[in-house]
Coordinates of N, CA, C and O in Angstrom, one line a residue:
M1 N 0.9 -1.2 -0.1 CA 0.0 0.0 0.0 C 0.9 1.3 0.0 O 1.9 1.3 0.7
T2 N 0.5 2.2 -0.8 CA 1.3 3.5 -0.8 C 0.9 4.5 0.1 O -0.4 4.5 0.5
E3 N 1.7 5.3 0.5 CA 1.3 6.4 1.5 C 0.7 7.5 0.8 O 1.2 8.2 -0.1
A4 N -0.6 7.8 1.0 CA -1.4 8.8 0.5 C -1.1 10.1 1.2 O -1.1 10.2 2.4
V5 N -0.8 11.2 0.4 CA -0.6 12.5 1.0 C -1.8 13.4 0.7 O -1.9 14.5 1.2
A6 N -2.7 13.0 -0.2 CA -3.9 13.6 -0.4 C -5.0 12.6 -0.8 O -4.7 11.7 -1.6
T7 N -6.2 12.8 -0.2 CA -7.3 11.9 -0.5 C -8.5 12.6 -0.7 O -8.8 13.6 -0.1
L8 N -9.3 12.3 -1.8 CA -10.5 12.9 -2.1 C -11.7 12.3 -1.4 O -12.1 11.2 -1.7
P9 N -12.2 13.1 -0.4 CA -13.4 12.5 0.3 C -14.7 12.5 -0.6 O -14.8 13.4 -1.6
E10 N -15.5 11.5 -0.4 CA -16.7 11.4 -1.3 C -17.5 12.7 -1.4 O -17.9 13.0 -2.5
E11 N -17.7 13.4 -0.3 CA -18.5 14.5 -0.3 C -17.9 15.7 -1.0 O -18.6 16.7 -1.4
A12 N -16.6 15.6 -1.4 CA -16.0 16.7 -2.1 C -15.9 16.5 -3.6 O -15.4 17.4 -4.4
R13 N -16.2 15.3 -4.1 CA -16.0 14.9 -5.5 C -16.7 15.9 -6.5 O -16.1 16.2 -7.5
D14 N -17.8 16.5 -6.2 CA -18.5 17.4 -7.2 C -17.7 18.6 -7.4 O -17.7 19.1 -8.5
A15 N -16.9 19.0 -6.4 CA -16.1 20.3 -6.5 C -15.0 20.1 -7.5 O -14.5 21.2 -8.1
F16 N -14.6 18.9 -7.9 CA -13.5 18.7 -8.8 C -14.0 18.4 -10.2 O -13.2 18.0 -11.1
K17 N -15.3 18.5 -10.5 CA -15.8 18.0 -11.8 C -15.8 19.2 -12.9 O -15.7 18.8 -14.1
D18 N -15.8 20.4 -12.5 CA -15.8 21.5 -13.5 C -14.5 21.8 -14.0 O -13.5 21.8 -13.2
P19 N -14.4 22.1 -15.3 CA -13.0 22.4 -15.8 C -12.5 23.7 -15.2 O -13.1 24.6 -14.9
I20 N -11.1 23.8 -15.1 CA -10.5 24.9 -14.5 C -9.8 25.8 -15.5 O -9.1 26.6 -15.2
G21 N -10.3 25.6 -16.8 CA -9.8 26.4 -17.9 C -10.6 26.1 -19.1 O -11.5 25.3 -19.0
P22 N -10.2 26.7 -20.2 CA -11.0 26.5 -21.5 C -10.8 25.1 -22.0 O -9.8 24.4 -21.8
V23 N -11.9 24.5 -22.5 CA -11.8 23.1 -23.1 C -11.6 23.1 -24.6 O -12.3 23.9 -25.3
Y24 N -10.7 22.3 -25.0 CA -10.3 22.3 -26.5 C -10.6 20.9 -27.0 O -10.5 19.9 -26.3
T25 N -11.0 20.8 -28.3 CA -11.1 19.5 -28.9 C -10.1 19.4 -30.0 O -9.8 18.2 -30.6
D26 N -9.3 20.3 -30.2 CA -8.2 20.3 -31.2 C -6.9 20.6 -30.5 O -6.7 21.6 -30.0
A27 N -6.0 19.6 -30.6 CA -4.7 19.7 -29.9 C -3.8 20.8 -30.5 O -3.2 21.5 -29.7
E28 N -3.9 21.1 -31.8 CA -3.1 22.1 -32.3 C -3.5 23.4 -31.9 O -2.7 24.4 -31.6
R29 N -4.8 23.7 -31.8 CA -5.3 24.9 -31.3 C -4.8 25.2 -29.8 O -4.4 26.2 -29.4
L30 N -5.0 24.1 -29.0 CA -4.6 24.2 -27.6 C -3.1 24.5 -27.5 O -2.8 25.3 -26.8
L31 N -2.3 23.8 -28.2 CA -0.8 24.1 -28.3 C -0.5 25.5 -28.6 O 0.4 26.1 -28.1
A32 N -1.3 26.0 -29.6 CA -1.1 27.4 -30.0 C -1.3 28.4 -28.8 O -0.8 29.5 -28.8
D33 N -2.2 28.0 -27.9 CA -2.5 28.9 -26.7 C -1.8 28.6 -25.5 O -1.9 29.3 -24.4
A34 N -1.1 27.4 -25.5 CA -0.4 26.9 -24.3 C 0.9 27.7 -24.0 O 1.6 28.2 -24.9
G35 N 1.2 27.8 -22.6 CA 2.5 28.3 -22.2 C 3.5 27.2 -22.1 O 3.3 26.0 -22.6
S36 N 4.6 27.5 -21.4 CA 5.6 26.5 -21.2 C 6.1 26.6 -19.8 O 6.2 27.6 -19.2
P37 N 6.4 25.4 -19.2 CA 6.3 24.1 -19.7 C 4.9 23.5 -19.8 O 4.0 24.1 -19.2
I38 N 4.7 22.4 -20.5 CA 3.3 21.8 -20.5 C 3.4 20.5 -19.7 O 4.3 19.7 -19.9
V39 N 2.5 20.5 -18.7 CA 2.3 19.3 -17.9 C 1.0 18.6 -18.3 O 0.0 19.3 -18.1
A40 N 1.1 17.4 -18.9 CA -0.1 16.7 -19.3 C -0.5 15.7 -18.2 O 0.4 14.9 -17.9
V41 N -1.7 15.6 -17.9 CA -2.3 14.6 -17.0 C -3.3 13.8 -17.7 O -4.3 14.3 -18.0
G42 N -2.9 12.6 -18.0 CA -3.8 11.7 -18.7 C -3.3 11.1 -20.0 O -2.5 11.9 -20.7
D43 N -3.6 9.9 -20.3 CA -3.1 9.2 -21.4 C -3.5 9.8 -22.8 O -2.8 10.0 -23.6
V44 N -4.9 10.0 -22.8 CA -5.4 10.5 -24.2 C -5.0 11.9 -24.4 O -4.6 12.2 -25.6
V45 N -4.9 12.7 -23.4 CA -4.4 14.1 -23.6 C -2.9 14.0 -24.1 O -2.6 14.7 -25.1
T46 N -2.1 13.2 -23.4 CA -0.7 13.0 -23.8 C -0.6 12.6 -25.2 O 0.1 13.1 -26.1
Y47 N -1.4 11.5 -25.5 CA -1.5 11.1 -26.9 C -1.8 12.1 -28.0 O -1.1 12.2 -29.0
H48 N -2.8 12.9 -27.7 CA -3.1 13.9 -28.7 C -2.1 15.0 -28.8 O -1.8 15.5 -29.9
L49 N -1.5 15.4 -27.7 CA -0.3 16.4 -27.8 C 0.8 15.8 -28.6 O 1.4 16.5 -29.5
V50 N 1.2 14.6 -28.3 CA 2.3 13.9 -29.1 C 1.9 13.7 -30.5 O 2.7 14.1 -31.5
A51 N 0.7 13.4 -30.8 CA 0.2 13.2 -32.2 C 0.3 14.5 -32.9 O 0.5 14.6 -34.2
A52 N 0.1 15.7 -32.2 CA 0.2 17.0 -32.8 C 1.6 17.5 -33.0 O 1.8 18.7 -33.3
G53 N 2.5 16.7 -32.6 CA 3.9 17.0 -32.7 C 4.5 17.7 -31.5 O 5.7 18.2 -31.7
H54 N 4.0 17.6 -30.3 CA 4.5 18.2 -29.1 C 4.5 17.2 -28.0 O 3.4 17.0 -27.4
T55 N 5.6 16.7 -27.6 CA 5.7 15.8 -26.3 C 5.7 16.8 -25.2 O 6.5 17.8 -25.1
P56 N 4.8 16.6 -24.2 CA 4.8 17.5 -23.0 C 6.1 17.4 -22.2 O 6.7 16.4 -22.2
T57 N 6.4 18.4 -21.5 CA 7.6 18.4 -20.7 C 7.4 17.4 -19.6 O 8.3 16.7 -19.3
V58 N 6.2 17.3 -19.0 CA 5.9 16.3 -18.0 C 4.5 15.7 -18.5 O 3.6 16.4 -18.8
A59 N 4.5 14.3 -18.5 CA 3.3 13.6 -18.8 C 3.1 12.6 -17.6 O 4.0 12.0 -17.2
V60 N 1.9 12.6 -17.1 CA 1.4 11.6 -16.1 C 0.4 10.8 -16.7 O -0.7 11.3 -17.1
I61 N 0.7 9.5 -16.8 CA -0.2 8.5 -17.5 C -0.5 7.3 -16.5 O 0.3 7.1 -15.6
D62 N -1.6 6.7 -16.8 CA -1.9 5.4 -16.0 C -2.5 4.3 -16.8 O -3.0 3.3 -16.2
G63 N -2.5 4.4 -18.1 CA -3.0 3.3 -18.9 C -4.5 3.2 -19.0 O -5.1 2.2 -19.5
R64 N -5.2 4.2 -18.5 CA -6.6 4.2 -18.4 C -7.2 5.5 -18.9 O -6.5 6.6 -18.8
T65 N -8.4 5.5 -19.3 CA -9.2 6.7 -19.6 C -10.6 6.4 -19.2 O -11.2 5.4 -19.5
E66 N -11.2 7.3 -18.4 CA -12.6 7.2 -17.9 C -12.8 5.8 -17.3 O -13.7 5.1 -17.7
R67 N -11.8 5.3 -16.5 CA -11.9 4.1 -15.8 C -11.7 2.8 -16.7 O -11.8 1.7 -16.2
E68 N -11.5 3.0 -18.0 CA -11.2 1.8 -18.9 C -9.8 1.8 -19.4 O -9.2 2.9 -19.5
T69 N -9.3 0.7 -19.8 CA -8.0 0.6 -20.4 C -8.0 1.4 -21.7 O -8.9 1.3 -22.4
V70 N -6.9 2.1 -22.0 CA -6.8 2.9 -23.2 C -6.7 1.9 -24.3 O -6.2 0.7 -24.2
T71 N -7.0 2.4 -25.5 CA -6.8 1.6 -26.8 C -5.4 1.3 -27.1 O -4.5 2.0 -26.6
D72 N -5.2 0.3 -27.9 CA -3.8 0.0 -28.3 C -3.2 1.1 -29.1 O -2.0 1.5 -28.9
E73 N -4.0 1.8 -29.8 CA -3.5 3.0 -30.6 C -3.0 4.1 -29.6 O -1.9 4.6 -29.9
V74 N -3.7 4.4 -28.6 CA -3.3 5.4 -27.6 C -2.0 4.9 -26.9 O -1.1 5.6 -26.8
R75 N -2.1 3.7 -26.4 CA -0.9 3.1 -25.7 C 0.3 3.2 -26.5 O 1.4 3.6 -26.1
D76 N 0.2 2.7 -27.8 CA 1.3 2.7 -28.7 C 1.8 4.1 -29.1 O 3.0 4.3 -29.5
G77 N 1.0 5.1 -29.0 CA 1.4 6.5 -29.3 C 1.9 7.3 -28.2 O 2.3 8.5 -28.3
L78 N 2.0 6.7 -27.0 CA 2.6 7.4 -25.8 C 4.1 7.1 -25.7 O 4.7 6.2 -26.1
P79 N 4.9 8.2 -25.2 CA 6.3 8.0 -24.9 C 6.4 7.0 -23.8 O 5.5 6.8 -23.0
S80 N 7.6 6.4 -23.7 CA 7.9 5.4 -22.7 C 8.0 6.1 -21.4 O 8.5 7.2 -21.3
A81 N 7.7 5.4 -20.3 CA 7.8 5.9 -19.0 C 9.2 6.1 -18.5 O 10.0 5.2 -18.8
D82 N 9.5 7.1 -17.8 CA 10.8 7.4 -17.2 C 10.7 6.9 -15.8 O 11.9 6.5 -15.2
V83 N 9.6 7.1 -15.1 CA 9.4 6.9 -13.7 C 8.1 6.1 -13.5 O 7.1 6.5 -14.1
S84 N 8.1 5.1 -12.6 CA 6.8 4.4 -12.3 C 6.6 4.5 -10.9 O 7.4 4.3 -10.0
V85 N 5.4 4.9 -10.5 CA 4.9 5.0 -9.2 C 3.6 4.4 -9.0 O 2.8 4.2 -9.9
A86 N 3.2 4.2 -7.8 CA 1.8 3.8 -7.4 C 1.0 4.8 -6.8 O 1.5 5.6 -6.0
S87 N -0.3 4.9 -7.0 CA -1.2 5.8 -6.4 C -2.6 5.3 -6.6 O -3.1 5.1 -7.8
E88 N -3.2 5.0 -5.4 CA -4.6 4.4 -5.4 C -5.6 5.5 -6.0 O -5.4 6.7 -5.9
P89 N -6.8 4.9 -6.4 CA -7.8 5.9 -6.9 C -8.2 6.8 -5.9 O -8.2 6.6 -4.6
A90 N -8.5 8.1 -6.3 CA -9.0 9.1 -5.4 C -7.9 9.6 -4.4 O -8.2 10.2 -3.3
T91 N -6.6 9.3 -4.7 CA -5.6 9.8 -3.8 C -4.4 10.4 -4.7 O -4.4 10.1 -5.9
V92 N -3.5 11.0 -4.0 CA -2.2 11.3 -4.5 C -1.2 10.7 -3.6 O -1.2 11.0 -2.3
S93 N -0.5 9.8 -4.1 CA 0.6 9.1 -3.2 C 1.8 10.0 -3.0 O 2.1 10.8 -3.9
R94 N 2.5 9.7 -2.0 CA 3.8 10.5 -1.7 C 4.7 10.2 -3.0 O 5.3 11.2 -3.5
D95 N 4.8 9.0 -3.4 CA 5.7 8.7 -4.6 C 5.3 9.4 -5.9 O 6.1 10.0 -6.5
L96 N 3.9 9.6 -6.2 CA 3.4 10.3 -7.3 C 3.8 11.7 -7.2 O 4.3 12.4 -8.1
L97 N 3.5 12.3 -6.0 CA 3.8 13.8 -5.8 C 5.3 14.0 -5.9 O 5.7 15.0 -6.5
E98 N 6.1 13.2 -5.3 CA 7.5 13.5 -5.4 C 8.1 13.3 -6.8 O 8.8 14.1 -7.3
A99 N 7.6 12.3 -7.5 CA 8.0 12.2 -9.0 C 7.5 13.4 -9.7 O 8.2 13.8 -10.7
L100 N 6.2 13.8 -9.5 CA 5.7 15.0 -10.3 C 6.4 16.2 -10.1 O 6.9 17.0 -11.0
V101 N 6.8 16.5 -8.8 CA 7.5 17.8 -8.5 C 8.9 17.6 -9.1 O 9.4 18.6 -9.6
A102 N 9.5 16.5 -8.9 CA 10.9 16.4 -9.6 C 10.9 16.6 -11.0 O 11.8 17.2 -11.6
A103 N 9.8 16.0 -11.7 CA 9.8 16.1 -13.2 C 9.5 17.7 -13.5 O 10.1 18.1 -14.5
I104 N 8.6 18.4 -12.8 CA 8.4 19.8 -13.1 C 9.7 20.6 -12.9 O 9.9 21.4 -13.7
D105 N 10.4 20.3 -11.8 CA 11.6 21.1 -11.5 C 12.9 20.6 -12.3 O 13.9 21.2 -12.3
G106 N 12.8 19.4 -13.0 CA 13.9 18.8 -13.7 C 14.0 19.5 -15.1 O 13.3 20.3 -15.6
D107 N 15.1 18.9 -15.7 CA 15.4 19.3 -17.1 C 15.0 18.2 -18.0 O 14.9 17.1 -17.7
G108 N 14.6 18.6 -19.2 CA 14.1 17.6 -20.2 C 12.7 17.2 -20.0 O 11.9 17.7 -19.2
E109 N 12.3 16.1 -20.7 CA 11.0 15.6 -20.6 C 10.9 14.4 -19.8 O 11.8 13.6 -19.7
T110 N 9.8 14.2 -18.9 CA 9.7 13.1 -18.1 C 8.2 12.6 -18.2 O 7.3 13.4 -18.1
V111 N 8.1 11.2 -18.3 CA 6.9 10.6 -18.3 C 6.8 9.8 -17.0 O 7.6 9.0 -16.8
V112 N 5.7 10.1 -16.2 CA 5.5 9.4 -14.9 C 4.4 8.4 -15.2 O 3.2 8.9 -15.5
E113 N 4.6 7.2 -15.0 CA 3.5 6.2 -15.2 C 3.0 5.8 -13.8 O 3.8 5.5 -12.9
V114 N 1.7 5.9 -13.7 CA 1.1 5.6 -12.4 C 0.4 4.3 -12.4 O -0.3 4.0 -13.3
D115 N 0.7 3.4 -11.5 CA -0.1 2.2 -11.3 C -1.1 2.6 -10.3 O -0.9 2.7 -9.1
G116 N -2.3 2.6 -10.8 CA -3.5 3.0 -10.0 C -4.2 4.1 -10.8 O -4.7 3.9 -11.9
E117 N -4.2 5.3 -10.3 CA -5.0 6.3 -10.9 C -4.2 7.8 -10.7 O -3.7 8.0 -9.7
E118 N -4.3 8.5 -11.9 CA -3.5 9.8 -11.9 C -4.4 11.0 -11.9 O -4.0 12.2 -11.9
D119 N -5.7 10.8 -11.8 CA -6.7 11.9 -12.0 C -6.4 13.1 -11.1 O -6.4 14.3 -11.5
L120 N -6.1 12.9 -9.8 CA -5.9 14.0 -8.9 C -4.5 14.7 -9.0 O -4.4 15.7 -8.4
A121 N -3.8 14.2 -10.0 CA -2.4 14.8 -10.1 C -2.5 16.2 -10.7 O -1.6 17.0 -10.5
V122 N -3.6 16.7 -11.2 CA -3.8 18.0 -11.7 C -3.7 19.0 -10.5 O -3.1 20.0 -10.8
V123 N -4.2 18.7 -9.4 CA -4.0 19.6 -8.3 C -2.6 19.9 -7.9 O -2.3 21.2 -7.9
P124 N -1.8 19.0 -7.6 CA -0.4 19.3 -7.3 C 0.4 19.9 -8.4 O 1.3 20.6 -8.3
A125 N -0.1 19.5 -9.7 CA 0.7 19.9 -10.9 C 0.5 21.5 -10.9 O 1.4 22.1 -11.3
V126 N -0.8 21.9 -10.8 CA -1.0 23.4 -10.8 C -0.2 24.1 -9.7 O 0.4 25.1 -9.9
L127 N -0.2 23.5 -8.5 CA 0.4 24.2 -7.3 C 1.9 24.1 -7.6 O 2.6 25.1 -7.1
A128 N 2.5 23.2 -8.2 CA 4.0 23.1 -8.3 C 4.6 23.6 -9.6 O 5.7 24.0 -9.6
A129 N 3.8 23.8 -10.6 CA 4.2 24.4 -11.9 C 4.5 25.9 -11.7 O 3.9 26.6 -11.0
P130 N 5.5 26.3 -12.6 CA 5.8 27.7 -12.6 C 4.8 28.6 -13.1 O 4.0 28.1 -14.1
A131 N 4.7 29.8 -12.9 CA 3.8 30.7 -13.5 C 4.0 30.7 -15.0 O 5.2 30.7 -15.5
G132 N 2.9 30.7 -15.8 CA 2.9 30.6 -17.2 C 3.0 29.3 -17.8 O 2.8 29.1 -18.9
A133 N 3.1 28.3 -16.9 CA 3.1 26.8 -17.4 C 1.6 26.5 -17.7 O 0.7 27.2 -17.3
S134 N 1.4 25.4 -18.6 CA 0.2 25.0 -18.8 C 0.0 23.6 -18.3 O 0.9 22.7 -18.5
V135 N -1.1 23.4 -17.6 CA -1.5 22.0 -17.2 C -2.7 21.6 -18.0 O -3.7 22.3 -18.1
V136 N -2.5 20.5 -18.7 CA -3.6 20.0 -19.6 C -4.1 18.7 -19.2 O -3.2 17.8 -18.8
Y137 N -5.4 18.5 -19.1 CA -5.9 17.3 -18.6 C -7.2 17.1 -19.5 O -7.8 18.0 -20.0
G138 N -7.8 15.9 -19.3 CA -9.0 15.5 -20.0 C -10.2 15.8 -19.2 O -10.3 15.6 -18.1
Q139 N -11.2 16.4 -19.9 CA -12.6 16.5 -19.3 C -13.5 15.6 -20.0 O -13.8 15.6 -21.2
P140 N -13.9 14.5 -19.2 CA -14.7 13.4 -19.7 C -15.8 13.9 -20.7 O -16.6 14.8 -20.3
G141 N -15.9 13.4 -21.9 CA -16.9 13.7 -22.8 C -16.9 15.0 -23.5 O -17.7 15.3 -24.3
E142 N -15.9 15.8 -23.2 CA -15.8 17.2 -23.6 C -14.6 17.4 -24.4 O -14.6 18.1 -25.5
G143 N -13.4 17.1 -23.9 CA -12.1 17.4 -24.6 C -11.0 17.6 -23.6 O -11.0 17.0 -22.6
M144 N -10.0 18.5 -24.0 CA -8.9 18.7 -23.2 C -8.9 20.1 -22.5 O -9.3 21.2 -23.2
V145 N -8.7 20.2 -21.2 CA -8.8 21.4 -20.5 C -7.3 22.0 -20.5 O -6.3 21.3 -20.3
L146 N -7.2 23.3 -20.8 CA -5.9 24.1 -20.8 C -6.0 25.0 -19.5 O -6.7 26.0 -19.5
A147 N -5.3 24.7 -18.5 CA -5.1 25.5 -17.3 C -3.8 26.2 -17.3 O -2.8 25.6 -17.2
T148 N -3.8 27.5 -17.5 CA -2.6 28.3 -17.5 C -2.3 28.8 -16.0 O -3.2 29.4 -15.3
V149 N -1.2 28.4 -15.5 CA -0.8 28.6 -14.1 C -0.6 30.2 -14.0 O 0.3 30.7 -14.6
D150 N -1.3 30.8 -13.0 CA -1.1 32.2 -12.6 C -1.6 32.2 -11.1 O -1.9 31.2 -10.6
A151 N -1.4 33.4 -10.5 CA -1.8 33.6 -9.1 C -3.2 33.2 -8.9 O -3.6 32.5 -7.8
D152 N -4.1 33.6 -9.7 CA -5.6 33.3 -9.5 C -5.8 31.8 -9.6 O -6.6 31.2 -8.8
L153 N -5.2 31.1 -10.5 CA -5.5 29.7 -10.6 C -4.8 28.9 -9.4 O -5.4 28.0 -8.9
R154 N -3.7 29.4 -9.0 CA -3.1 28.8 -7.9 C -3.9 28.8 -6.7 O -4.1 28.0 -5.9
E155 N -4.5 30.1 -6.5 CA -5.4 30.3 -5.3 C -6.7 29.4 -5.4 O -7.1 28.9 -4.5
R156 N -7.2 29.4 -6.7 CA -8.4 28.5 -6.7 C -8.1 27.0 -6.5 O -8.7 26.3 -5.9
M157 N -6.8 26.5 -6.9 CA -6.5 25.2 -6.8 C -6.1 25.0 -5.2 O -6.4 23.9 -4.7
R158 N -5.6 26.0 -4.5 CA -5.4 25.9 -3.1 C -6.7 25.7 -2.4 O -6.7 24.9 -1.4
E159 N -7.7 26.4 -2.8 CA -9.1 26.2 -2.2 C -9.6 24.8 -2.5 O -10.1 24.2 -1.5
L160 N -9.4 24.3 -3.7 CA -9.8 22.9 -4.0 C -9.0 21.9 -3.2 O -9.6 21.0 -2.6
A161 N -7.7 22.1 -3.1 CA -6.9 21.2 -2.4 C -7.3 21.2 -0.9 O -7.2 20.2 -0.2
G162 N -7.8 22.3 -0.4 CA -8.3 22.4 1.0 C -9.5 21.5 1.2 O -9.8 21.2 2.3
R163 N -10.1 21.1 0.1 CA -11.3 20.1 0.2 C -10.8 18.7 0.3 O -11.6 17.8 0.6
L164 N -9.5 18.5 0.0 CA -8.9 17.1 0.1 C -8.5 16.9 1.6 O -8.2 17.9 2.3
E165 N -8.3 15.7 1.9 CA -7.8 15.3 3.2 C -6.3 15.2 3.0 O -5.8 14.3 2.2
T166 N -5.4 16.2 3.3 CA -4.1 16.3 3.0 C -3.2 16.1 4.3 O -3.6 16.2 5.4
T167 N -1.9 15.8 4.0 CA -0.9 15.7 5.0 C 0.0 16.9 4.9 O 0.0 17.6 3.9
E168 N 0.8 17.1 5.9 CA 1.8 18.2 5.9 C 2.8 18.0 4.7 O 3.2 18.9 4.1
A169 N 3.1 16.8 4.5 CA 4.0 16.3 3.3 C 3.4 16.9 2.0 O 4.2 17.4 1.2
F170 N 2.1 16.8 1.8 CA 1.6 17.3 0.5 C 1.9 18.8 0.5 O 2.4 19.2 -0.6
W171 N 1.5 19.6 1.5 CA 1.8 21.0 1.3 C 3.3 21.4 1.3 O 3.7 22.3 0.6
R172 N 4.1 20.6 2.0 CA 5.6 20.9 2.0 C 6.1 20.7 0.6 O 7.0 21.4 0.1
L173 N 5.6 19.6 -0.1 CA 6.1 19.4 -1.5 C 5.5 20.3 -2.5 O 6.2 20.5 -3.6
V174 N 4.3 20.8 -2.4 CA 3.8 21.7 -3.4 C 4.2 23.2 -3.2 O 3.8 24.0 -4.1
D175 N 4.5 23.6 -2.0 CA 4.8 24.9 -1.7 C 6.2 25.4 -2.0 O 7.1 24.6 -2.1

């Protein structure tokens, strides 16, 4: 069992359903509006960015989309994992958070593969990414959300993170 540093309580799930930025259905349009670095959370989002000619600086993947295994086409179109971590559904594990922060702070491109679920990685990605960065993730049934990191988005994400059950380690790693 992995150590969870953030857990999404059942009563807070609805607060995380609305997109935190504009939704795109065209990866090239999204890339034209994106800042740098790009942090992609999700297999299908990463696949579409790579297919459009741009490998994200950081990609967090888990082999699943909307709770189902990704297609062979998506899996085969993803870059190879550089780091593998475990994180249970509805949590952010310490290993995932440490790998994500290290990838954001590092040089080059990093693919973090999660055994479990990566959905909540958007929260620490926004908190840890530099101003001007783009965090891109999938919005089920709609497309790709482009969240541009700035003071307002960080504050909104801190409020959402406050709805999670977090540990001191979570805040220490994202601040």
